[in-house]
PDB file of N, CA, C and O in Angstrom:
ATOM      1  N   MET A 195       0.853  -1.183   0.000  1.00 43.00           N
ATOM      2  CA  MET A 195       0.000   0.000   0.000  1.00 43.00           C
ATOM      3  C   MET A 195       0.890   1.234   0.000  1.00 43.00           C
ATOM      4  O   MET A 195       1.795   1.353   0.802  1.00 43.00           O
ATOM      5  N   MET A 196       0.603   2.156  -0.882  1.00 51.00           N
ATOM      6  CA  MET A 196       1.458   3.326  -1.019  1.00 51.00           C
ATOM      7  C   MET A 196       1.233   4.325   0.116  1.00 51.00           C
ATOM      8  O   MET A 196       2.179   4.907   0.591  1.00 51.00           O
ATOM      9  N   ASN A 197       0.008   4.533   0.524  1.00 66.00           N
ATOM     10  CA  ASN A 197      -0.298   5.496   1.574  1.00 66.00           C
ATOM     11  C   ASN A 197      -1.095   4.816   2.674  1.00 66.00           C
ATOM     12  O   ASN A 197      -2.313   4.953   2.735  1.00 66.00           O
ATOM     13  N   PRO A 198      -0.415   4.088   3.557  1.00 70.00           N
ATOM     14  CA  PRO A 198      -1.167   3.398   4.606  1.00 70.00           C
ATOM     15  C   PRO A 198      -1.810   4.401   5.553  1.00 70.00           C
ATOM     16  O   PRO A 198      -1.320   5.509   5.734  1.00 70.00           O
ATOM     17  N   THR A 199      -2.930   3.990   6.128  1.00 92.00           N
ATOM     18  CA  THR A 199      -3.507   4.777   7.193  1.00 92.00           C
ATOM     19  C   THR A 199      -2.850   4.300   8.479  1.00 92.00           C
ATOM     20  O   THR A 199      -2.220   3.244   8.517  1.00 92.00           O
ATOM     21  N   PHE A 200      -2.968   5.048   9.515  1.00 95.00           N
ATOM     22  CA  PHE A 200      -2.358   4.711  10.793  1.00 95.00           C
ATOM     23  C   PHE A 200      -3.425   4.664  11.868  1.00 95.00           C
ATOM     24  O   PHE A 200      -4.305   5.521  11.911  1.00 95.00           O
ATOM     25  N   CYS A 201      -3.340   3.678  12.727  1.00 97.00           N
ATOM     26  CA  CYS A 201      -4.274   3.559  13.832  1.00 97.00           C
ATOM     27  C   CYS A 201      -4.223   4.838  14.656  1.00 97.00           C
ATOM     28  O   CYS A 201      -3.146   5.301  15.038  1.00 97.00           O
ATOM     29  N   GLN A 202      -5.384   5.391  14.938  1.00 97.00           N
ATOM     30  CA  GLN A 202      -5.473   6.639  15.690  1.00 97.00           C
ATOM     31  C   GLN A 202      -5.441   6.413  17.198  1.00 97.00           C
ATOM     32  O   GLN A 202      -5.742   7.309  17.979  1.00 97.00           O
ATOM     33  N   SER A 203      -4.991   5.217  17.595  1.00 97.00           N
ATOM     34  CA  SER A 203      -4.777   4.904  19.001  1.00 97.00           C
ATOM     35  C   SER A 203      -3.311   4.560  19.260  1.00 97.00           C
ATOM     36  O   SER A 203      -2.692   5.131  20.142  1.00 97.00           O
ATOM     37  N   CYS A 204      -2.755   3.623  18.452  1.00 96.00           N
ATOM     38  CA  CYS A 204      -1.376   3.171  18.690  1.00 96.00           C
ATOM     39  C   CYS A 204      -0.389   3.633  17.622  1.00 96.00           C
ATOM     40  O   CYS A 204       0.819   3.531  17.830  1.00 96.00           O
ATOM     41  N   GLY A 205      -0.880   4.104  16.486  1.00 95.00           N
ATOM     42  CA  GLY A 205      -0.009   4.578  15.423  1.00 95.00           C
ATOM     43  C   GLY A 205       0.454   3.510  14.447  1.00 95.00           C
ATOM     44  O   GLY A 205       1.190   3.802  13.518  1.00 95.00           O
ATOM     45  N   MET A 206       0.027   2.274  14.626  1.00 93.00           N
ATOM     46  CA  MET A 206       0.439   1.194  13.743  1.00 93.00           C
ATOM     47  C   MET A 206      -0.105   1.421  12.331  1.00 93.00           C
ATOM     48  O   MET A 206      -1.258   1.808  12.167  1.00 93.00           O
ATOM     49  N   PRO A 207       0.730   1.177  11.296  1.00 94.00           N
ATOM     50  CA  PRO A 207       0.206   1.265   9.931  1.00 94.00           C
ATOM     51  C   PRO A 207      -0.875   0.204   9.712  1.00 94.00           C
ATOM     52  O   PRO A 207      -0.720  -0.940  10.131  1.00 94.00           O
ATOM     53  N   ILE A 208      -1.961   0.606   9.088  1.00 95.00           N
ATOM     54  CA  ILE A 208      -3.033  -0.327   8.749  1.00 95.00           C
ATOM     55  C   ILE A 208      -2.935  -0.547   7.251  1.00 95.00           C
ATOM     56  O   ILE A 208      -3.414   0.261   6.459  1.00 95.00           O
ATOM     57  N   THR A 209      -2.286  -1.646   6.882  1.00 93.00           N
ATOM     58  CA  THR A 209      -1.946  -1.890   5.488  1.00 93.00           C
ATOM     59  C   THR A 209      -2.901  -2.838   4.773  1.00 93.00           C
ATOM     60  O   THR A 209      -2.837  -2.959   3.558  1.00 93.00           O
ATOM     61  N   GLU A 210      -3.756  -3.522   5.521  1.00 94.00           N
ATOM     62  CA  GLU A 210      -4.709  -4.454   4.902  1.00 94.00           C
ATOM     63  C   GLU A 210      -5.925  -4.622   5.803  1.00 94.00           C
ATOM     64  O   GLU A 210      -5.870  -4.343   7.006  1.00 94.00           O
ATOM     65  N   ASP A 211      -7.020  -5.085   5.215  1.00 94.00           N
ATOM     66  CA  ASP A 211      -8.288  -5.202   5.946  1.00 94.00           C
ATOM     67  C   ASP A 211      -8.208  -6.003   7.247  1.00 94.00           C
ATOM     68  O   ASP A 211      -8.825  -5.595   8.231  1.00 94.00           O
ATOM     69  N   PRO A 212      -7.475  -7.129   7.304  1.00 96.00           N
ATOM     70  CA  PRO A 212      -7.447  -7.870   8.574  1.00 96.00           C
ATOM     71  C   PRO A 212      -6.880  -7.076   9.754  1.00 96.00           C
ATOM     72  O   PRO A 212      -7.103  -7.435  10.900  1.00 96.00           O
ATOM     73  N   LEU A 213      -6.189  -5.983   9.472  1.00 96.00           N
ATOM     74  CA  LEU A 213      -5.635  -5.150  10.541  1.00 96.00           C
ATOM     75  C   LEU A 213      -6.610  -4.065  10.998  1.00 96.00           C
ATOM     76  O   LEU A 213      -6.363  -3.392  11.994  1.00 96.00           O
ATOM     77  N   LYS A 214      -7.726  -3.899  10.283  1.00 97.00           N
ATOM     78  CA  LYS A 214      -8.696  -2.853  10.623  1.00 97.00           C
ATOM     79  C   LYS A 214      -9.555  -3.273  11.803  1.00 97.00           C
ATOM     80  O   LYS A 214      -9.924  -4.433  11.945  1.00 97.00           O
ATOM     81  N   GLY A 215      -9.870  -2.308  12.655  1.00 97.00           N
ATOM     82  CA  GLY A 215     -10.797  -2.541  13.750  1.00 97.00           C
ATOM     83  C   GLY A 215     -12.212  -2.672  13.222  1.00 97.00           C
ATOM     84  O   GLY A 215     -12.465  -2.507  12.023  1.00 97.00           O
ATOM     85  N   THR A 216     -13.141  -2.983  14.127  1.00 97.00           N
ATOM     86  CA  THR A 216     -14.537  -3.154  13.724  1.00 97.00           C
ATOM     87  C   THR A 216     -15.468  -2.287  14.562  1.00 97.00           C
ATOM     88  O   THR A 216     -15.221  -2.035  15.744  1.00 97.00           O
ATOM     89  N   GLU A 217     -16.544  -1.861  13.919  1.00 97.00           N
ATOM     90  CA  GLU A 217     -17.592  -1.102  14.601  1.00 97.00           C
ATOM     91  C   GLU A 217     -18.574  -2.088  15.244  1.00 97.00           C
ATOM     92  O   GLU A 217     -18.473  -3.299  15.048  1.00 97.00           O
ATOM     93  N   LYS A 218     -19.556  -1.570  15.986  1.00 97.00           N
ATOM     94  CA  LYS A 218     -20.547  -2.421  16.661  1.00 97.00           C
ATOM     95  C   LYS A 218     -21.258  -3.366  15.701  1.00 97.00           C
ATOM     96  O   LYS A 218     -21.563  -4.502  16.046  1.00 97.00           O
ATOM     97  N   ASP A 219     -21.510  -2.889  14.484  1.00 97.00           N
ATOM     98  CA  ASP A 219     -22.226  -3.699  13.500  1.00 97.00           C
ATOM     99  C   ASP A 219     -21.311  -4.638  12.708  1.00 97.00           C
ATOM    100  O   ASP A 219     -21.750  -5.312  11.790  1.00 97.00           O
ATOM    101  N   GLY A 220     -20.022  -4.652  13.059  1.00 95.00           N
ATOM    102  CA  GLY A 220     -19.066  -5.518  12.383  1.00 95.00           C
ATOM    103  C   GLY A 220     -18.364  -4.879  11.195  1.00 95.00           C
ATOM    104  O   GLY A 220     -17.451  -5.473  10.626  1.00 95.00           O
ATOM    105  N   ALA A 221     -18.785  -3.678  10.825  1.00 97.00           N
ATOM    106  CA  ALA A 221     -18.147  -2.989   9.709  1.00 97.00           C
ATOM    107  C   ALA A 221     -16.702  -2.642  10.054  1.00 97.00           C
ATOM    108  O   ALA A 221     -16.388  -2.295  11.204  1.00 97.00           O
ATOM    109  N   LEU A 222     -15.840  -2.745   9.057  1.00 96.00           N
ATOM    110  CA  LEU A 222     -14.436  -2.410   9.268  1.00 96.00           C
ATOM    111  C   LEU A 222     -14.263  -0.901   9.371  1.00 96.00           C
ATOM    112  O   LEU A 222     -14.975  -0.141   8.715  1.00 96.00           O
ATOM    113  N   THR A 223     -13.298  -0.464  10.171  1.00 95.00           N
ATOM    114  CA  THR A 223     -12.952   0.938  10.268  1.00 95.00           C
ATOM    115  C   THR A 223     -11.463   1.098  10.002  1.00 95.00           C
ATOM    116  O   THR A 223     -10.664   0.284  10.459  1.00 95.00           O
ATOM    117  N   SER A 224     -11.111   2.116   9.261  1.00 92.00           N
ATOM    118  CA  SER A 224      -9.708   2.421   8.988  1.00 92.00           C
ATOM    119  C   SER A 224      -9.119   3.324  10.059  1.00 92.00           C
ATOM    120  O   SER A 224      -7.931   3.605  10.045  1.00 92.00           O
ATOM    121  N   GLU A 225      -9.951   3.792  10.981  1.00 95.00           N
ATOM    122  CA  GLU A 225      -9.477   4.738  11.990  1.00 95.00           C
ATOM    123  C   GLU A 225      -8.632   4.050  13.071  1.00 95.00           C
ATOM    124  O   GLU A 225      -7.670   4.638  13.563  1.00 95.00           O
ATOM    125  N   PHE A 226      -8.990   2.822  13.428  1.00 97.00           N
ATOM    126  CA  PHE A 226      -8.281   2.102  14.487  1.00 97.00           C
ATOM    127  C   PHE A 226      -7.957   0.686  14.046  1.00 97.00           C
ATOM    128  O   PHE A 226      -8.710   0.080  13.286  1.00 97.00           O
ATOM    129  N   CYS A 227      -6.864   0.139  14.571  1.00 97.00           N
ATOM    130  CA  CYS A 227      -6.483  -1.237  14.230  1.00 97.00           C
ATOM    131  C   CYS A 227      -7.275  -2.240  15.068  1.00 97.00           C
ATOM    132  O   CYS A 227      -7.888  -1.888  16.080  1.00 97.00           O
ATOM    133  N   THR A 228      -7.221  -3.482  14.651  1.00 97.00           N
ATOM    134  CA  THR A 228      -7.955  -4.552  15.336  1.00 97.00           C
ATOM    135  C   THR A 228      -7.432  -4.806  16.748  1.00 97.00           C
ATOM    136  O   THR A 228      -8.164  -5.295  17.597  1.00 97.00           O
ATOM    137  N   TYR A 229      -6.181  -4.467  16.998  1.00 97.00           N
ATOM    138  CA  TYR A 229      -5.620  -4.669  18.331  1.00 97.00           C
ATOM    139  C   TYR A 229      -6.132  -3.633  19.329  1.00 97.00           C
ATOM    140  O   TYR A 229      -6.182  -3.894  20.528  1.00 97.00           O
ATOM    141  N   CYS A 230      -6.516  -2.468  18.823  1.00 97.00           N
ATOM    142  CA  CYS A 230      -6.980  -1.380  19.691  1.00 97.00           C
ATOM    143  C   CYS A 230      -8.501  -1.244  19.759  1.00 97.00           C
ATOM    144  O   CYS A 230      -9.020  -0.707  20.736  1.00 97.00           O
ATOM    145  N   TYR A 231      -9.217  -1.720  18.729  1.00 98.00           N
ATOM    146  CA  TYR A 231     -10.645  -1.391  18.607  1.00 98.00           C
ATOM    147  C   TYR A 231     -11.411  -2.542  17.989  1.00 98.00           C
ATOM    148  O   TYR A 231     -11.143  -2.943  16.859  1.00 98.00           O
ATOM    149  N   GLN A 232     -12.354  -3.092  18.736  1.00 97.00           N
ATOM    150  CA  GLN A 232     -13.192  -4.177  18.240  1.00 97.00           C
ATOM    151  C   GLN A 232     -14.620  -3.982  18.717  1.00 97.00           C
ATOM    152  O   GLN A 232     -14.855  -3.556  19.851  1.00 97.00           O
ATOM    153  N   LYS A 233     -15.561  -4.273  17.832  1.00 97.00           N
ATOM    154  CA  LYS A 233     -16.991  -4.176  18.148  1.00 97.00           C
ATOM    155  C   LYS A 233     -17.385  -2.803  18.677  1.00 97.00           C
ATOM    156  O   LYS A 233     -18.181  -2.668  19.599  1.00 97.00           O
ATOM    157  N   GLY A 234     -16.754  -1.755  18.120  1.00 97.00           N
ATOM    158  CA  GLY A 234     -17.119  -0.389  18.471  1.00 97.00           C
ATOM    159  C   GLY A 234     -16.553   0.125  19.783  1.00 97.00           C
ATOM    160  O   GLY A 234     -17.001   1.153  20.275  1.00 97.00           O
ATOM    161  N   ALA A 235     -15.564  -0.570  20.340  1.00 97.00           N
ATOM    162  CA  ALA A 235     -14.992  -0.137  21.616  1.00 97.00           C
ATOM    163  C   ALA A 235     -13.488  -0.418  21.643  1.00 97.00           C
ATOM    164  O   ALA A 235     -13.003  -1.327  20.967  1.00 97.00           O
ATOM    165  N   PHE A 236     -12.799   0.357  22.437  1.00 97.00           N
ATOM    166  CA  PHE A 236     -11.372   0.108  22.603  1.00 97.00           C
ATOM    167  C   PHE A 236     -11.166  -1.192  23.369  1.00 97.00           C
ATOM    168  O   PHE A 236     -11.920  -1.521  24.286  1.00 97.00           O
ATOM    169  N   THR A 237     -10.146  -1.945  22.979  1.00 97.00           N
ATOM    170  CA  THR A 237      -9.875  -3.243  23.594  1.00 97.00           C
ATOM    171  C   THR A 237      -9.194  -3.104  24.949  1.00 97.00           C
ATOM    172  O   THR A 237      -9.233  -4.036  25.751  1.00 97.00           O
ATOM    173  N   GLN A 238      -8.553  -1.960  25.183  1.00 94.00           N
ATOM    174  CA  GLN A 238      -7.868  -1.729  26.451  1.00 94.00           C
ATOM    175  C   GLN A 238      -8.228  -0.337  26.971  1.00 94.00           C
ATOM    176  O   GLN A 238      -8.218   0.621  26.213  1.00 94.00           O
ATOM    177  N   ASN A 239      -8.487  -0.256  28.254  1.00 96.00           N
ATOM    178  CA  ASN A 239      -8.723   1.023  28.901  1.00 96.00           C
ATOM    179  C   ASN A 239      -7.391   1.476  29.492  1.00 96.00           C
ATOM    180  O   ASN A 239      -7.062   1.136  30.628  1.00 96.00           O
ATOM    181  N   VAL A 240      -6.611   2.188  28.672  1.00 97.00           N
ATOM    182  CA  VAL A 240      -5.264   2.583  29.077  1.00 97.00           C
ATOM    183  C   VAL A 240      -5.066   4.077  28.876  1.00 97.00           C
ATOM    184  O   VAL A 240      -5.769   4.712  28.090  1.00 97.00           O
ATOM    185  N   THR A 241      -4.080   4.603  29.566  1.00 96.00           N
ATOM    186  CA  THR A 241      -3.663   5.978  29.331  1.00 96.00           C
ATOM    187  C   THR A 241      -2.702   5.983  28.144  1.00 96.00           C
ATOM    188  O   THR A 241      -2.219   4.929  27.712  1.00 96.00           O
ATOM    189  N   MET A 242      -2.394   7.148  27.644  1.00 96.00           N
ATOM    190  CA  MET A 242      -1.439   7.246  26.549  1.00 96.00           C
ATOM    191  C   MET A 242      -0.074   6.707  26.984  1.00 96.00           C
ATOM    192  O   MET A 242       0.594   6.015  26.221  1.00 96.00           O
ATOM    193  N   GLU A 243       0.319   6.994  28.205  1.00 96.00           N
ATOM    194  CA  GLU A 243       1.602   6.514  28.713  1.00 96.00           C
ATOM    195  C   GLU A 243       1.618   4.979  28.789  1.00 96.00           C
ATOM    196  O   GLU A 243       2.612   4.344  28.458  1.00 96.00           O
ATOM    197  N   GLU A 244       0.503   4.387  29.188  1.00 97.00           N
ATOM    198  CA  GLU A 244       0.407   2.920  29.223  1.00 97.00           C
ATOM    199  C   GLU A 244       0.435   2.341  27.814  1.00 97.00           C
ATOM    200  O   GLU A 244       1.035   1.279  27.585  1.00 97.00           O
ATOM    201  N   MET A 245      -0.185   3.028  26.863  1.00 97.00           N
ATOM    202  CA  MET A 245      -0.160   2.571  25.473  1.00 97.00           C
ATOM    203  C   MET A 245       1.274   2.557  24.953  1.00 97.00           C
ATOM    204  O   MET A 245       1.675   1.622  24.252  1.00 97.00           O
ATOM    205  N   ILE A 246       2.053   3.551  25.301  1.00 97.00           N
ATOM    206  CA  ILE A 246       3.459   3.583  24.899  1.00 97.00           C
ATOM    207  C   ILE A 246       4.175   2.351  25.437  1.00 97.00           C
ATOM    208  O   ILE A 246       4.920   1.681  24.712  1.00 97.00           O
ATOM    209  N   GLU A 247       3.934   2.012  26.688  1.00 96.00           N
ATOM    210  CA  GLU A 247       4.581   0.841  27.295  1.00 96.00           C
ATOM    211  C   GLU A 247       4.145  -0.455  26.621  1.00 96.00           C
ATOM    212  O   GLU A 247       4.929  -1.400  26.530  1.00 96.00           O
ATOM    213  N   VAL A 248       2.905  -0.511  26.131  1.00 95.00           N
ATOM    214  CA  VAL A 248       2.410  -1.689  25.410  1.00 95.00           C
ATOM    215  C   VAL A 248       3.093  -1.788  24.039  1.00 95.00           C
ATOM    216  O   VAL A 248       3.460  -2.881  23.592  1.00 95.00           O
ATOM    217  N   CYS A 249       3.275  -0.666  23.377  1.00 96.00           N
ATOM    218  CA  CYS A 249       3.780  -0.651  21.998  1.00 96.00           C
ATOM    219  C   CYS A 249       5.291  -0.825  21.879  1.00 96.00           C
ATOM    220  O   CYS A 249       5.762  -1.427  20.906  1.00 96.00           O
ATOM    221  N   VAL A 250       6.058  -0.298  22.821  1.00 97.00           N
ATOM    222  CA  VAL A 250       7.524  -0.344  22.705  1.00 97.00           C
ATOM    223  C   VAL A 250       8.045  -1.761  22.468  1.00 97.00           C
ATOM    224  O   VAL A 250       8.846  -1.974  21.546  1.00 97.00           O
ATOM    225  N   PRO A 251       7.635  -2.775  23.243  1.00 97.00           N
ATOM    226  CA  PRO A 251       8.180  -4.119  22.998  1.00 97.00           C
ATOM    227  C   PRO A 251       7.892  -4.651  21.590  1.00 97.00           C
ATOM    228  O   PRO A 251       8.733  -5.336  21.004  1.00 97.00           O
ATOM    229  N   HIS A 252       6.744  -4.313  21.031  1.00 95.00           N
ATOM    230  CA  HIS A 252       6.420  -4.757  19.674  1.00 95.00           C
ATOM    231  C   HIS A 252       7.340  -4.094  18.650  1.00 95.00           C
ATOM    232  O   HIS A 252       7.769  -4.722  17.678  1.00 95.00           O
ATOM    233  N   MET A 253       7.650  -2.837  18.875  1.00 95.00           N
ATOM    234  CA  MET A 253       8.539  -2.116  17.969  1.00 95.00           C
ATOM    235  C   MET A 253       9.976  -2.636  18.105  1.00 95.00           C
ATOM    236  O   MET A 253      10.691  -2.748  17.107  1.00 95.00           O
ATOM    237  N   VAL A 254      10.376  -2.988  19.308  1.00 97.00           N
ATOM    238  CA  VAL A 254      11.697  -3.581  19.530  1.00 97.00           C
ATOM    239  C   VAL A 254      11.777  -4.922  18.808  1.00 97.00           C
ATOM    240  O   VAL A 254      12.774  -5.233  18.158  1.00 97.00           O
ATOM    241  N   ASP A 255      10.702  -5.711  18.890  1.00 96.00           N
ATOM    242  CA  ASP A 255      10.662  -7.002  18.189  1.00 96.00           C
ATOM    243  C   ASP A 255      10.797  -6.830  16.677  1.00 96.00           C
ATOM    244  O   ASP A 255      11.255  -7.740  15.979  1.00 96.00           O
ATOM    245  N   SER A 256      10.407  -5.667  16.179  1.00 94.00           N
ATOM    246  CA  SER A 256      10.509  -5.382  14.742  1.00 94.00           C
ATOM    247  C   SER A 256      11.864  -4.792  14.365  1.00 94.00           C
ATOM    248  O   SER A 256      12.077  -4.425  13.213  1.00 94.00           O
ATOM    249  N   GLY A 257      12.757  -4.666  15.356  1.00 96.00           N
ATOM    250  CA  GLY A 257      14.110  -4.212  15.064  1.00 96.00           C
ATOM    251  C   GLY A 257      14.461  -2.804  15.474  1.00 96.00           C
ATOM    252  O   GLY A 257      15.572  -2.335  15.216  1.00 96.00           O
ATOM    253  N   MET A 258      13.557  -2.096  16.110  1.00 96.00           N
ATOM    254  CA  MET A 258      13.833  -0.724  16.522  1.00 96.00           C
ATOM    255  C   MET A 258      14.416  -0.709  17.933  1.00 96.00           C
ATOM    256  O   MET A 258      14.045  -1.525  18.769  1.00 96.00           O
ATOM    257  N   ALA A 259      15.304   0.205  18.202  1.00 97.00           N
ATOM    258  CA  ALA A 259      15.840   0.364  19.552  1.00 97.00           C
ATOM    259  C   ALA A 259      14.733   0.877  20.470  1.00 97.00           C
ATOM    260  O   ALA A 259      13.890   1.683  20.052  1.00 97.00           O
ATOM    261  N   ALA A 260      14.728   0.424  21.713  1.00 97.00           N
ATOM    262  CA  ALA A 260      13.677   0.820  22.662  1.00 97.00           C
ATOM    263  C   ALA A 260      13.618   2.333  22.834  1.00 97.00           C
ATOM    264  O   ALA A 260      12.529   2.917  22.865  1.00 97.00           O
ATOM    265  N   SER A 261      14.757   2.983  22.925  1.00 97.00           N
ATOM    266  CA  SER A 261      14.769   4.441  23.116  1.00 97.00           C
ATOM    267  C   SER A 261      14.197   5.156  21.889  1.00 97.00           C
ATOM    268  O   SER A 261      13.479   6.151  22.022  1.00 97.00           O
ATOM    269  N   GLU A 262      14.492   4.647  20.702  1.00 97.00           N
ATOM    270  CA  GLU A 262      13.967   5.229  19.471  1.00 97.00           C
ATOM    271  C   GLU A 262      12.451   5.023  19.387  1.00 97.00           C
ATOM    272  O   GLU A 262      11.711   5.934  19.026  1.00 97.00           O
ATOM    273  N   ALA A 263      11.999   3.821  19.741  1.00 97.00           N
ATOM    274  CA  ALA A 263      10.566   3.516  19.723  1.00 97.00           C
ATOM    275  C   ALA A 263       9.814   4.418  20.692  1.00 97.00           C
ATOM    276  O   ALA A 263       8.781   4.992  20.345  1.00 97.00           O
ATOM    277  N   ARG A 264      10.334   4.544  21.900  1.00 97.00           N
ATOM    278  CA  ARG A 264       9.686   5.380  22.914  1.00 97.00           C
ATOM    279  C   ARG A 264       9.605   6.836  22.455  1.00 97.00           C
ATOM    280  O   ARG A 264       8.569   7.492  22.577  1.00 97.00           O
ATOM    281  N   ALA A 265      10.700   7.358  21.906  1.00 97.00           N
ATOM    282  CA  ALA A 265      10.715   8.746  21.435  1.00 97.00           C
ATOM    283  C   ALA A 265       9.710   8.952  20.311  1.00 97.00           C
ATOM    284  O   ALA A 265       8.983   9.957  20.298  1.00 97.00           O
ATOM    285  N   LEU A 266       9.641   7.998  19.372  1.00 96.00           N
ATOM    286  CA  LEU A 266       8.690   8.096  18.268  1.00 96.00           C
ATOM    287  C   LEU A 266       7.254   8.114  18.792  1.00 96.00           C
ATOM    288  O   LEU A 266       6.445   8.955  18.401  1.00 96.00           O
ATOM    289  N   LEU A 267       6.942   7.206  19.698  1.00 97.00           N
ATOM    290  CA  LEU A 267       5.594   7.138  20.263  1.00 97.00           C
ATOM    291  C   LEU A 267       5.254   8.386  21.074  1.00 97.00           C
ATOM    292  O   LEU A 267       4.137   8.902  20.984  1.00 97.00           O
ATOM    293  N   GLU A 268       6.199   8.872  21.859  1.00 97.00           N
ATOM    294  CA  GLU A 268       5.951  10.079  22.673  1.00 97.00           C
ATOM    295  C   GLU A 268       5.677  11.293  21.804  1.00 97.00           C
ATOM    296  O   GLU A 268       4.957  12.203  22.220  1.00 97.00           O
ATOM    297  N   ASN A 269       6.248  11.319  20.592  1.00 96.00           N
ATOM    298  CA  ASN A 269       6.031  12.446  19.682  1.00 96.00           C
ATOM    299  C   ASN A 269       4.802  12.258  18.800  1.00 96.00           C
ATOM    300  O   ASN A 269       4.231  13.236  18.332  1.00 96.00           O
ATOM    301  N   THR A 270       4.414  11.009  18.558  1.00 95.00           N
ATOM    302  CA  THR A 270       3.326  10.714  17.634  1.00 95.00           C
ATOM    303  C   THR A 270       1.968  10.583  18.309  1.00 95.00           C
ATOM    304  O   THR A 270       0.983  11.169  17.853  1.00 95.00           O
ATOM    305  N   LEU A 271       1.896   9.813  19.388  1.00 96.00           N
ATOM    306  CA  LEU A 271       0.598   9.514  19.995  1.00 96.00           C
ATOM    307  C   LEU A 271      -0.208  10.747  20.399  1.00 96.00           C
ATOM    308  O   LEU A 271      -1.425  10.757  20.195  1.00 96.00           O
ATOM    309  N   PRO A 272       0.405  11.808  20.942  1.00 95.00           N
ATOM    310  CA  PRO A 272      -0.423  12.967  21.322  1.00 95.00           C
ATOM    311  C   PRO A 272      -1.188  13.592  20.160  1.00 95.00           C
ATOM    312  O   PRO A 272      -2.162  14.308  20.370  1.00 95.00           O
ATOM    313  N   ASN A 273      -0.765  13.313  18.924  1.00 94.00           N
ATOM    314  CA  ASN A 273      -1.423  13.876  17.744  1.00 94.00           C
ATOM    315  C   ASN A 273      -2.500  12.967  17.163  1.00 94.00           C
ATOM    316  O   ASN A 273      -3.190  13.358  16.225  1.00 94.00           O
ATOM    317  N   LEU A 274      -2.635  11.758  17.686  1.00 96.00           N
ATOM    318  CA  LEU A 274      -3.629  10.822  17.178  1.00 96.00           C
ATOM    319  C   LEU A 274      -4.996  11.103  17.797  1.00 96.00           C
ATOM    320  O   LEU A 274      -5.094  11.612  18.905  1.00 96.00           O
ATOM    321  N   ALA A 275      -6.043  10.731  17.092  1.00 95.00           N
ATOM    322  CA  ALA A 275      -7.418  11.069  17.493  1.00 95.00           C
ATOM    323  C   ALA A 275      -7.762  10.634  18.916  1.00 95.00           C
ATOM    324  O   ALA A 275      -8.405  11.383  19.648  1.00 95.00           O
ATOM    325  N   ARG A 276      -7.341   9.424  19.301  1.00 96.00           N
ATOM    326  CA  ARG A 276      -7.703   8.932  20.647  1.00 96.00           C
ATOM    327  C   ARG A 276      -7.104   9.804  21.750  1.00 96.00           C
ATOM    328  O   ARG A 276      -7.704   9.970  22.804  1.00 96.00           O
ATOM    329  N   TRP A 277      -5.940  10.360  21.515  1.00 95.00           N
ATOM    330  CA  TRP A 277      -5.206  11.072  22.567  1.00 95.00           C
ATOM    331  C   TRP A 277      -5.166  12.574  22.361  1.00 95.00           C
ATOM    332  O   TRP A 277      -4.769  13.298  23.265  1.00 95.00           O
ATOM    333  N   HIS A 278      -5.539  13.048  21.188  1.00 86.00           N
ATOM    334  CA  HIS A 278      -5.422  14.477  20.870  1.00 86.00           C
ATOM    335  C   HIS A 278      -6.197  15.321  21.885  1.00 86.00           C
ATOM    336  O   HIS A 278      -7.362  15.091  22.125  1.00 86.00           O
ATOM    337  N   GLY A 279      -5.501  16.254  22.452  1.00 68.00           N
ATOM    338  CA  GLY A 279      -6.129  17.157  23.409  1.00 68.00           C
ATOM    339  C   GLY A 279      -6.209  16.621  24.816  1.00 68.00           C
ATOM    340  O   GLY A 279      -6.782  17.262  25.690  1.00 68.00           O
ATOM    341  N   LYS A 280      -5.645  15.435  25.051  1.00 61.00           N
ATOM    342  CA  LYS A 280      -5.673  14.877  26.410  1.00 61.00           C
ATOM    343  C   LYS A 280      -4.393  15.167  27.137  1.00 61.00           C
ATOM    344  O   LYS A 280      -3.365  15.347  26.592  1.00 61.00           O
TER     345      LYS A 280
END
């Protein structure tokens, strides 16, 4: 995908339908990924800081340094819809 959308909760690229979250009626949404949003609700009741702690290990597993992952998330998440203005 040339222009992936990004989950507005965790920032993960949503590159294909199986990664899309679902609304209450089962419809796919491009706004949130399946790990963050299912059946019209967030899968975890976490703060932005807790979300960063959840995401860093996954980014490290993908080859990113923990400090780089944390810095990226700290700069990105406040601008995403779930966290914007919080």
